[in-house]
MMTF fields as JSON, N, C-alpha, C and O atoms, coordinates in Angstrom:
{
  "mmtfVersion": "1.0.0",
  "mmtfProducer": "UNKNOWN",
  "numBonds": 415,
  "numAtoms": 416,
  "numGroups": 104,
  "numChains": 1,
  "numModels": 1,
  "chainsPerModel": [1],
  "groupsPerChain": [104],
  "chainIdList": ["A"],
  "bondAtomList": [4, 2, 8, 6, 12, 10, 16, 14, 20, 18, 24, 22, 28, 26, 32, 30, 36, 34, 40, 38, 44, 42, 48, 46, 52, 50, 56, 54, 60, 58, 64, 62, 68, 66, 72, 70, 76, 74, 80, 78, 84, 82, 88, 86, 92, 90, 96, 94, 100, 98, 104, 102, 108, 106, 112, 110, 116, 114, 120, 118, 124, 122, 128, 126, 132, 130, 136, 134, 140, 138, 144, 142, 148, 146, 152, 150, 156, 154, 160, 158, 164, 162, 168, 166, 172, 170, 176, 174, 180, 178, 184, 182, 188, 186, 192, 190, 196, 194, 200, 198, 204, 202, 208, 206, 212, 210, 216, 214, 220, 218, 224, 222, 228, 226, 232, 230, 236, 234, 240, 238, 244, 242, 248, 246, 252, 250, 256, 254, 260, 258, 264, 262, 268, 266, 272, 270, 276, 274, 280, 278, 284, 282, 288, 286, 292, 290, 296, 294, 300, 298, 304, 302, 308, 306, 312, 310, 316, 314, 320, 318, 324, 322, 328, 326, 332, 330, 336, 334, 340, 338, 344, 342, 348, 346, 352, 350, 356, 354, 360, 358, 364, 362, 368, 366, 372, 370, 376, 374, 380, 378, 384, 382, 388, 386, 392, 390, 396, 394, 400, 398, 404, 402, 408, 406, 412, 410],
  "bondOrderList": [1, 1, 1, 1, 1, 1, 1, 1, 1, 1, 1, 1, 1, 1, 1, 1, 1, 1, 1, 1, 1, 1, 1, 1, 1, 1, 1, 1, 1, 1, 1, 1, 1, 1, 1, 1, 1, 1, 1, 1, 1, 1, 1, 1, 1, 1, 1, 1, 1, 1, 1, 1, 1, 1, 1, 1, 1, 1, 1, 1, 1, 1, 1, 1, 1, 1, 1, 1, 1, 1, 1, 1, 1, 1, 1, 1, 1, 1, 1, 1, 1, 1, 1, 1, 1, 1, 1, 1, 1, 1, 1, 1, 1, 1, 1, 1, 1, 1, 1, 1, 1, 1, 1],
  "groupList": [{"groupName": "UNK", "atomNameList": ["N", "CA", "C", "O"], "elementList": ["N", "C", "C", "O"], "formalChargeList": [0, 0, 0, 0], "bondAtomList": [1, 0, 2, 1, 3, 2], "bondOrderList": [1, 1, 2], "singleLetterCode": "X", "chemCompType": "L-PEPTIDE LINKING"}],
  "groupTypeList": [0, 0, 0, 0, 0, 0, 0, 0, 0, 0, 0, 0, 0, 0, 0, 0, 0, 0, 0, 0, 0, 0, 0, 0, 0, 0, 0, 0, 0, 0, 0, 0, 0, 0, 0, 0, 0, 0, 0, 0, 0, 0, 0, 0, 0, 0, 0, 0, 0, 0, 0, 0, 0, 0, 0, 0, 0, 0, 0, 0, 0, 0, 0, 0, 0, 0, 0, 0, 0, 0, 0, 0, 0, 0, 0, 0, 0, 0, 0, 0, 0, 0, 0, 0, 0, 0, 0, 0, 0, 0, 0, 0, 0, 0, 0, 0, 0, 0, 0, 0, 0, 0, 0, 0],
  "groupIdList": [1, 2, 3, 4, 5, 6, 7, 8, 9, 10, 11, 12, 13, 14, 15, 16, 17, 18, 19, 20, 21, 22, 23, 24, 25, 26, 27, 28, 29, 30, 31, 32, 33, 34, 35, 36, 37, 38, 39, 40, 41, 42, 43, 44, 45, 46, 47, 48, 49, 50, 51, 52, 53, 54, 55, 56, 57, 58, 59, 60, 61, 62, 63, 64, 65, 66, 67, 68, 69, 70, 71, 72, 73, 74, 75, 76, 77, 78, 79, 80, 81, 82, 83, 84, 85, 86, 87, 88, 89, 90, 91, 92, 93, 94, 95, 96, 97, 98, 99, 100, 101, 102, 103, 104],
  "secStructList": [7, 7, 7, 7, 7, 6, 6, 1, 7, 2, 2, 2, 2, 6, 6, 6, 6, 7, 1, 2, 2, 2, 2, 2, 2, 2, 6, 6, 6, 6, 7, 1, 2, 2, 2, 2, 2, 2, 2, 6, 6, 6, 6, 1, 7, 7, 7, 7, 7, 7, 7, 6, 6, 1, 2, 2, 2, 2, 2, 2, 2, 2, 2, 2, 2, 2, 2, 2, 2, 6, 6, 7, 7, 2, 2, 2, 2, 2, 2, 2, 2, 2, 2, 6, 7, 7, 2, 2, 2, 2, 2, 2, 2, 2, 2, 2, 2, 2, 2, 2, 2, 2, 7, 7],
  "xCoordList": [-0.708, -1.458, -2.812, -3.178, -3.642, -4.406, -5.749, -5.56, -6.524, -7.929, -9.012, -9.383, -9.341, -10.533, -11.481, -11.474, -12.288, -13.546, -14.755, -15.25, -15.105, -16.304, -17.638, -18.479, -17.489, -18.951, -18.215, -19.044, -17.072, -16.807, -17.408, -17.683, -17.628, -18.206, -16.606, -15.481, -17.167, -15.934, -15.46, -14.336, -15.934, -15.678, -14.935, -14.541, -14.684, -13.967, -13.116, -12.048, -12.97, -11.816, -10.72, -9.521, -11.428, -10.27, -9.636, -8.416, -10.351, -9.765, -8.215, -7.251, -8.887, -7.66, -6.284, -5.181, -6.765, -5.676, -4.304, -3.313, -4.725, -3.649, -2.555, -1.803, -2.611, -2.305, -3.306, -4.198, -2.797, -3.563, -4.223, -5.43, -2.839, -2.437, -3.484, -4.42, -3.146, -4.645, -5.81, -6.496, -6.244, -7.382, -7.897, -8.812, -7.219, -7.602, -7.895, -8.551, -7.385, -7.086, -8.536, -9.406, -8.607, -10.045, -10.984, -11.671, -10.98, -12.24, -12.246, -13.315, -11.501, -11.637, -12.501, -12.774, -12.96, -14.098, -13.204, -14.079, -12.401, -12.203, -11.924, -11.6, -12.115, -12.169, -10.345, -9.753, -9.827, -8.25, -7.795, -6.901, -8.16, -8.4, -7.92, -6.912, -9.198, -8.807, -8.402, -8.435, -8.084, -6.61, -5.644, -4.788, -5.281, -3.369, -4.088, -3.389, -4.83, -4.783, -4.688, -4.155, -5.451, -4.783, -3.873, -3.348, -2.99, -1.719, -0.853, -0.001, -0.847, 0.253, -0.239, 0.153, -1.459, -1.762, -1.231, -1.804, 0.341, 1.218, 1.34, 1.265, 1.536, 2.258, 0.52, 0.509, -0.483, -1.612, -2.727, -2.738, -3.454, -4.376, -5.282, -5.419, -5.792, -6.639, -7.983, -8.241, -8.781, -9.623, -11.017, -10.862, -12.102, -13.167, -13.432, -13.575, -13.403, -13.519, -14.982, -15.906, -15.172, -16.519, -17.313, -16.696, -18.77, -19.434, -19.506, -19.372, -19.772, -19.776, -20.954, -20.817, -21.765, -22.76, -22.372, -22.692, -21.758, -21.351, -20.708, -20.081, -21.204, -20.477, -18.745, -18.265, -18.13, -16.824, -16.247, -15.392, -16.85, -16.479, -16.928, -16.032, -17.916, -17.904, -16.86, -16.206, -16.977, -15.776, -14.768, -14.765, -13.81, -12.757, -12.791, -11.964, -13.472, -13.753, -13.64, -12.532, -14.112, -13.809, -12.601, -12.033, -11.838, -10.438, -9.701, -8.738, -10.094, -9.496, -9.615, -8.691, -10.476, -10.747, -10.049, -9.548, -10.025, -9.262, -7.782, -7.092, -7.209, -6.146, -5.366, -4.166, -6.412, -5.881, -5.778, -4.651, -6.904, -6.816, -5.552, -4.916, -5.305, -3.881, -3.09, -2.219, -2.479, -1.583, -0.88, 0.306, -1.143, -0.783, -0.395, -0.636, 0.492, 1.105, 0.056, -0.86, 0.039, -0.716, -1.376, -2.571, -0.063, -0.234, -1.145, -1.993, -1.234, -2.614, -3.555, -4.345, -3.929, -5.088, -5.434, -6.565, -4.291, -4.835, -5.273, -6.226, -4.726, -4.981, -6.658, -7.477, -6.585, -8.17, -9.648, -10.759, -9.042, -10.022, -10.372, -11.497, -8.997, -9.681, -10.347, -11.307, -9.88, -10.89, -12.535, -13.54, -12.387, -14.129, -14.77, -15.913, -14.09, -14.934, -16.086, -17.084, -16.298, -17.495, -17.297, -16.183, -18.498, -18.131, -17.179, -16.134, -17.505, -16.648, -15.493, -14.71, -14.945, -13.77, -12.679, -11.472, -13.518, -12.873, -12.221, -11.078, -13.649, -13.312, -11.964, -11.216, -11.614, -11.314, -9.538, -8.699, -9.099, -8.541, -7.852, -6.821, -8.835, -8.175, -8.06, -7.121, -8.577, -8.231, -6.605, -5.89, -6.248, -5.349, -3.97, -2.878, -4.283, -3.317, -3.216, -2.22, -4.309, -4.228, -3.283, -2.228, -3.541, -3.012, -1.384, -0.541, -1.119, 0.436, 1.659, 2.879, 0.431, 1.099, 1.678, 2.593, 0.592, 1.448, 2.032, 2.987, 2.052, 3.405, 3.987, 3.459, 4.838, 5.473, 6.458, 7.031],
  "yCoordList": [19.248, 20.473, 20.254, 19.09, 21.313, 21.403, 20.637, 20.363, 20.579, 20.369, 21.533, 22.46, 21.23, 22.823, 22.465, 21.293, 23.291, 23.34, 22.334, 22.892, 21.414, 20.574, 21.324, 20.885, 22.5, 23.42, 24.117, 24.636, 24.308, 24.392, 23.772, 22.601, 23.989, 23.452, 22.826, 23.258, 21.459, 20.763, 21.308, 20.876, 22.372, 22.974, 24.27, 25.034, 24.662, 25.755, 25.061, 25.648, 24.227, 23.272, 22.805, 22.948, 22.053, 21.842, 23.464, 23.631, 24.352, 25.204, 26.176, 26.894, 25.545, 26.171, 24.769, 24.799, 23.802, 22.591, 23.142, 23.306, 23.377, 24.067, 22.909, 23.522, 21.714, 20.889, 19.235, 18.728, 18.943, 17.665, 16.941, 16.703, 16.398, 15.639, 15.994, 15.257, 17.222, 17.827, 17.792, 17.38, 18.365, 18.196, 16.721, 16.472, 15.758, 14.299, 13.67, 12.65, 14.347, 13.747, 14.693, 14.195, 16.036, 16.988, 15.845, 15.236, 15.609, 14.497, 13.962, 13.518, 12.946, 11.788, 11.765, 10.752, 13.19, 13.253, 12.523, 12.288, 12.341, 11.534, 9.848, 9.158, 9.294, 7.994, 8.062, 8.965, 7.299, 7.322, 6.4, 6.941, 4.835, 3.886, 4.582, 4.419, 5.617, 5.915, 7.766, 8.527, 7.865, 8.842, 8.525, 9.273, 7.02, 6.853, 6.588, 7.157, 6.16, 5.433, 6.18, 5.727, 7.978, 8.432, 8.869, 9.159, 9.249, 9.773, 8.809, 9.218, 7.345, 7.027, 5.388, 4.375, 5.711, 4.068, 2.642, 1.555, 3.055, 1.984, 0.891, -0.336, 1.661, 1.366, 0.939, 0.064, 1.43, 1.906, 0.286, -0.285, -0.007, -0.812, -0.557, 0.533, -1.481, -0.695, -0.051, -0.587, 0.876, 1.486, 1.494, 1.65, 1.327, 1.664, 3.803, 4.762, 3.783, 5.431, 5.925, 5.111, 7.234, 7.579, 7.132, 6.839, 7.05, 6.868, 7.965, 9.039, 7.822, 8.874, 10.27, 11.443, 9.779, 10.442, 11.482, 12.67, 10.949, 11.465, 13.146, 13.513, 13.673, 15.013, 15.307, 16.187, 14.628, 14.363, 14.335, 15.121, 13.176, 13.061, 14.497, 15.178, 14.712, 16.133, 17.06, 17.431, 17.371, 18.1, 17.311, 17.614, 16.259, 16.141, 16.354, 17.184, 15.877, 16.171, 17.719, 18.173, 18.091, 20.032, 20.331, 21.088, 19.708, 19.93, 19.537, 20.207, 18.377, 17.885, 19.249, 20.047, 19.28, 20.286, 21.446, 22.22, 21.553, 22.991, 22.743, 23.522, 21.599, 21.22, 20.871, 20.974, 20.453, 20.818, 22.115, 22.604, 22.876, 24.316, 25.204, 25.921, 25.048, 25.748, 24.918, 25.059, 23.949, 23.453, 22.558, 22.406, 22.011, 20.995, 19.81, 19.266, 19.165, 18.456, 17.112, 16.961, 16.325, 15.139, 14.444, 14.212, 14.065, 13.3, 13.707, 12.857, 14.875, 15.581, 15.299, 14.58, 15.613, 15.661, 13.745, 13.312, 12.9, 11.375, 11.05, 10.279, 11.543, 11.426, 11.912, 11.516, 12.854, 13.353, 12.631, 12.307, 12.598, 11.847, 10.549, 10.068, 9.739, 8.317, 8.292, 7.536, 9.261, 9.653, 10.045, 9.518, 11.068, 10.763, 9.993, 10.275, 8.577, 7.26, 7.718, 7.228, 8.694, 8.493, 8.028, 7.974, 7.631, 7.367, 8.42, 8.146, 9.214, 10.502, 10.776, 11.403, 10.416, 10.806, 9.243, 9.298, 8.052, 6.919, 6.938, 6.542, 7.832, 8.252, 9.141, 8.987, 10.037, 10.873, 10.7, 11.232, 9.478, 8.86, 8.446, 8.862, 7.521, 7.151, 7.797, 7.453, 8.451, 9.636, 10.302, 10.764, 10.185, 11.056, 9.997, 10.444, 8.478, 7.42, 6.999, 6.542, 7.186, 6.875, 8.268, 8.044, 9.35, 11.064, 10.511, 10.429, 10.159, 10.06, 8.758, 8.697, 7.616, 6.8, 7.066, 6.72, 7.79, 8.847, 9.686, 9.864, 10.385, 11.645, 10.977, 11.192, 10.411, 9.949, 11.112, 10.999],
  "zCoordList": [10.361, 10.403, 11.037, 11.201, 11.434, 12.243, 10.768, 9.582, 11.321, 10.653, 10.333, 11.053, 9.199, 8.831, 9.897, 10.273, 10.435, 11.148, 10.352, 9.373, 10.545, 10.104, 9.403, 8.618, 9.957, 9.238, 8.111, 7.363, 7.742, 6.128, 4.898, 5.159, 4.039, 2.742, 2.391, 2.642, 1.61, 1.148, 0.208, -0.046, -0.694, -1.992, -1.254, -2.135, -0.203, 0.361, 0.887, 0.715, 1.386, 2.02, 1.219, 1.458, -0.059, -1.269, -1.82, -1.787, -2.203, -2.368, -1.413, -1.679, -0.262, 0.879, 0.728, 1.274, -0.062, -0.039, -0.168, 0.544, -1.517, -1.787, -3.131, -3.888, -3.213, -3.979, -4.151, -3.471, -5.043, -5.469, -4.625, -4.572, -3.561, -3.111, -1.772, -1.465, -1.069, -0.323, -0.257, 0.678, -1.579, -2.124, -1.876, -1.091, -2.624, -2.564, -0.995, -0.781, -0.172, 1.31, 1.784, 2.499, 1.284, 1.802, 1.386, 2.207, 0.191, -0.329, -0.197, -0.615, 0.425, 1.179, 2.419, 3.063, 2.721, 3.622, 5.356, 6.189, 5.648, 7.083, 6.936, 7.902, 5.499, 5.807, 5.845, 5.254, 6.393, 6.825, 5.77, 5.119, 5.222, 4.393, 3.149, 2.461, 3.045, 1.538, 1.273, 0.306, 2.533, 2.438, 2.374, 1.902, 2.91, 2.793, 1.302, 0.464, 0.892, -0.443, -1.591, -2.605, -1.485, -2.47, -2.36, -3.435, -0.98, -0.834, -1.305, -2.094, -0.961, -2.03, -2.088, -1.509, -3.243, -3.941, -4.139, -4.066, -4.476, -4.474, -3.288, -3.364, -2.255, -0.677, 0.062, 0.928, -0.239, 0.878, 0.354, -0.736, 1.498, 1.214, 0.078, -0.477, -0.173, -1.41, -0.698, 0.38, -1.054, -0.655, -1.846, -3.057, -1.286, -2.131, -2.689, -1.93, -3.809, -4.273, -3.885, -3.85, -3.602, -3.338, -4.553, -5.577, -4.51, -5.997, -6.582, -5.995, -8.068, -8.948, -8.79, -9.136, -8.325, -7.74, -6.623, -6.629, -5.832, -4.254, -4.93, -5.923, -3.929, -4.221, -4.281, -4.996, -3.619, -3.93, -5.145, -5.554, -5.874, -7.132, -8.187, -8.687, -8.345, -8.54, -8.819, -9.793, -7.197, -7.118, -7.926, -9.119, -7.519, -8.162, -9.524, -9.901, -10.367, -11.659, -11.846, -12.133, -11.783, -11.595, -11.398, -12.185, -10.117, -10.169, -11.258, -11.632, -11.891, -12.826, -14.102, -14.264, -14.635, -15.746, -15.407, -16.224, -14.249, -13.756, -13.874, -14.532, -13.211, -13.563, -15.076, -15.332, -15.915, -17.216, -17.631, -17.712, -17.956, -18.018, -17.574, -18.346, -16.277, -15.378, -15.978, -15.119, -16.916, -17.248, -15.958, -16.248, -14.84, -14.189, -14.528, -15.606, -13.228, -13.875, -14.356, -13.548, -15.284, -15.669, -14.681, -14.496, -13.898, -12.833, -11.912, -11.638, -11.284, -10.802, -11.467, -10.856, -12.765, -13.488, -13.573, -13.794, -13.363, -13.327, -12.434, -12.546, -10.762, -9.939, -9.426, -8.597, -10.329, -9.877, -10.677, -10.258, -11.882, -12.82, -12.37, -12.506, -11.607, -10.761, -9.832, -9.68, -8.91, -7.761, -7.975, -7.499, -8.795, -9.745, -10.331, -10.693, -10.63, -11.131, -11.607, -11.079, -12.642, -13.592, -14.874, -15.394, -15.504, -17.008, -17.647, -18.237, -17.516, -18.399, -17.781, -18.495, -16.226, -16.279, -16.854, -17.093, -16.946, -17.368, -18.435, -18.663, -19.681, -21.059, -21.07, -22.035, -20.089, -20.482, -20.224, -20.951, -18.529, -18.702, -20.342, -20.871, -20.82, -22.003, -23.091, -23.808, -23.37, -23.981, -23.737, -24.626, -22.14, -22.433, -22.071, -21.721, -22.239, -22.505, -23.815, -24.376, -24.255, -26.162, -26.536, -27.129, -26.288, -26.688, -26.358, -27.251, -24.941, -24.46, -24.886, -24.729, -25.611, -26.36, -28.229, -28.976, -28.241, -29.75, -29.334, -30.09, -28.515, -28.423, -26.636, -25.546, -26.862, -25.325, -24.808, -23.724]
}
């Protein structure tokens, strides 16, 4: 697919994503490294995450909360909480591996 126009706000860009998996590749801002890397972590070099600070992370975190809220799938909501590397989305991570090891 074509590319958003560069003078978009990144917070209008994820919104046009349209899924996780989008979103994560919008916030990845252009680095290619750590777009294959959240598209598929397993297979992809490893990549450094934006810092917690960086507006990226932000955003993802937001997606995340939003993604719980809308009932999404987990895996979205894990995917986004790593991409935000803050203290609180680390917490919140475990939080919801301690929650999924009592009810599997």
């Amino acid at each position: 697919g074509e590319a958003l126009p560069p003078w978009l706000p990144v917070s209008v860009k994820v919104k046009a994503a349209g899924s996780c998996g989008n979103a994560l590749r919008v916030l990845s801002s252009g680095d290619g490294y750590l777009s294959e890397y959240v598209s598929s972590p397993e297979s992809a070099m490893a990549s450094n995450l934006p810092q917690s600070s960086h507006v990226s992370a932000a955003i993802s975190m937001q997606l995340a909360a939003e993604a719980l809220n809308d009932g999404r799938t987990i895996e979205d909501v894990l995917k986004l909480l790593d991409f935000a590397g803050s203290e609180k989305s680390e917490d919140m991570l475990l939080q919801i591996a301690l929650v999924r090891q009592q009810h599997p």
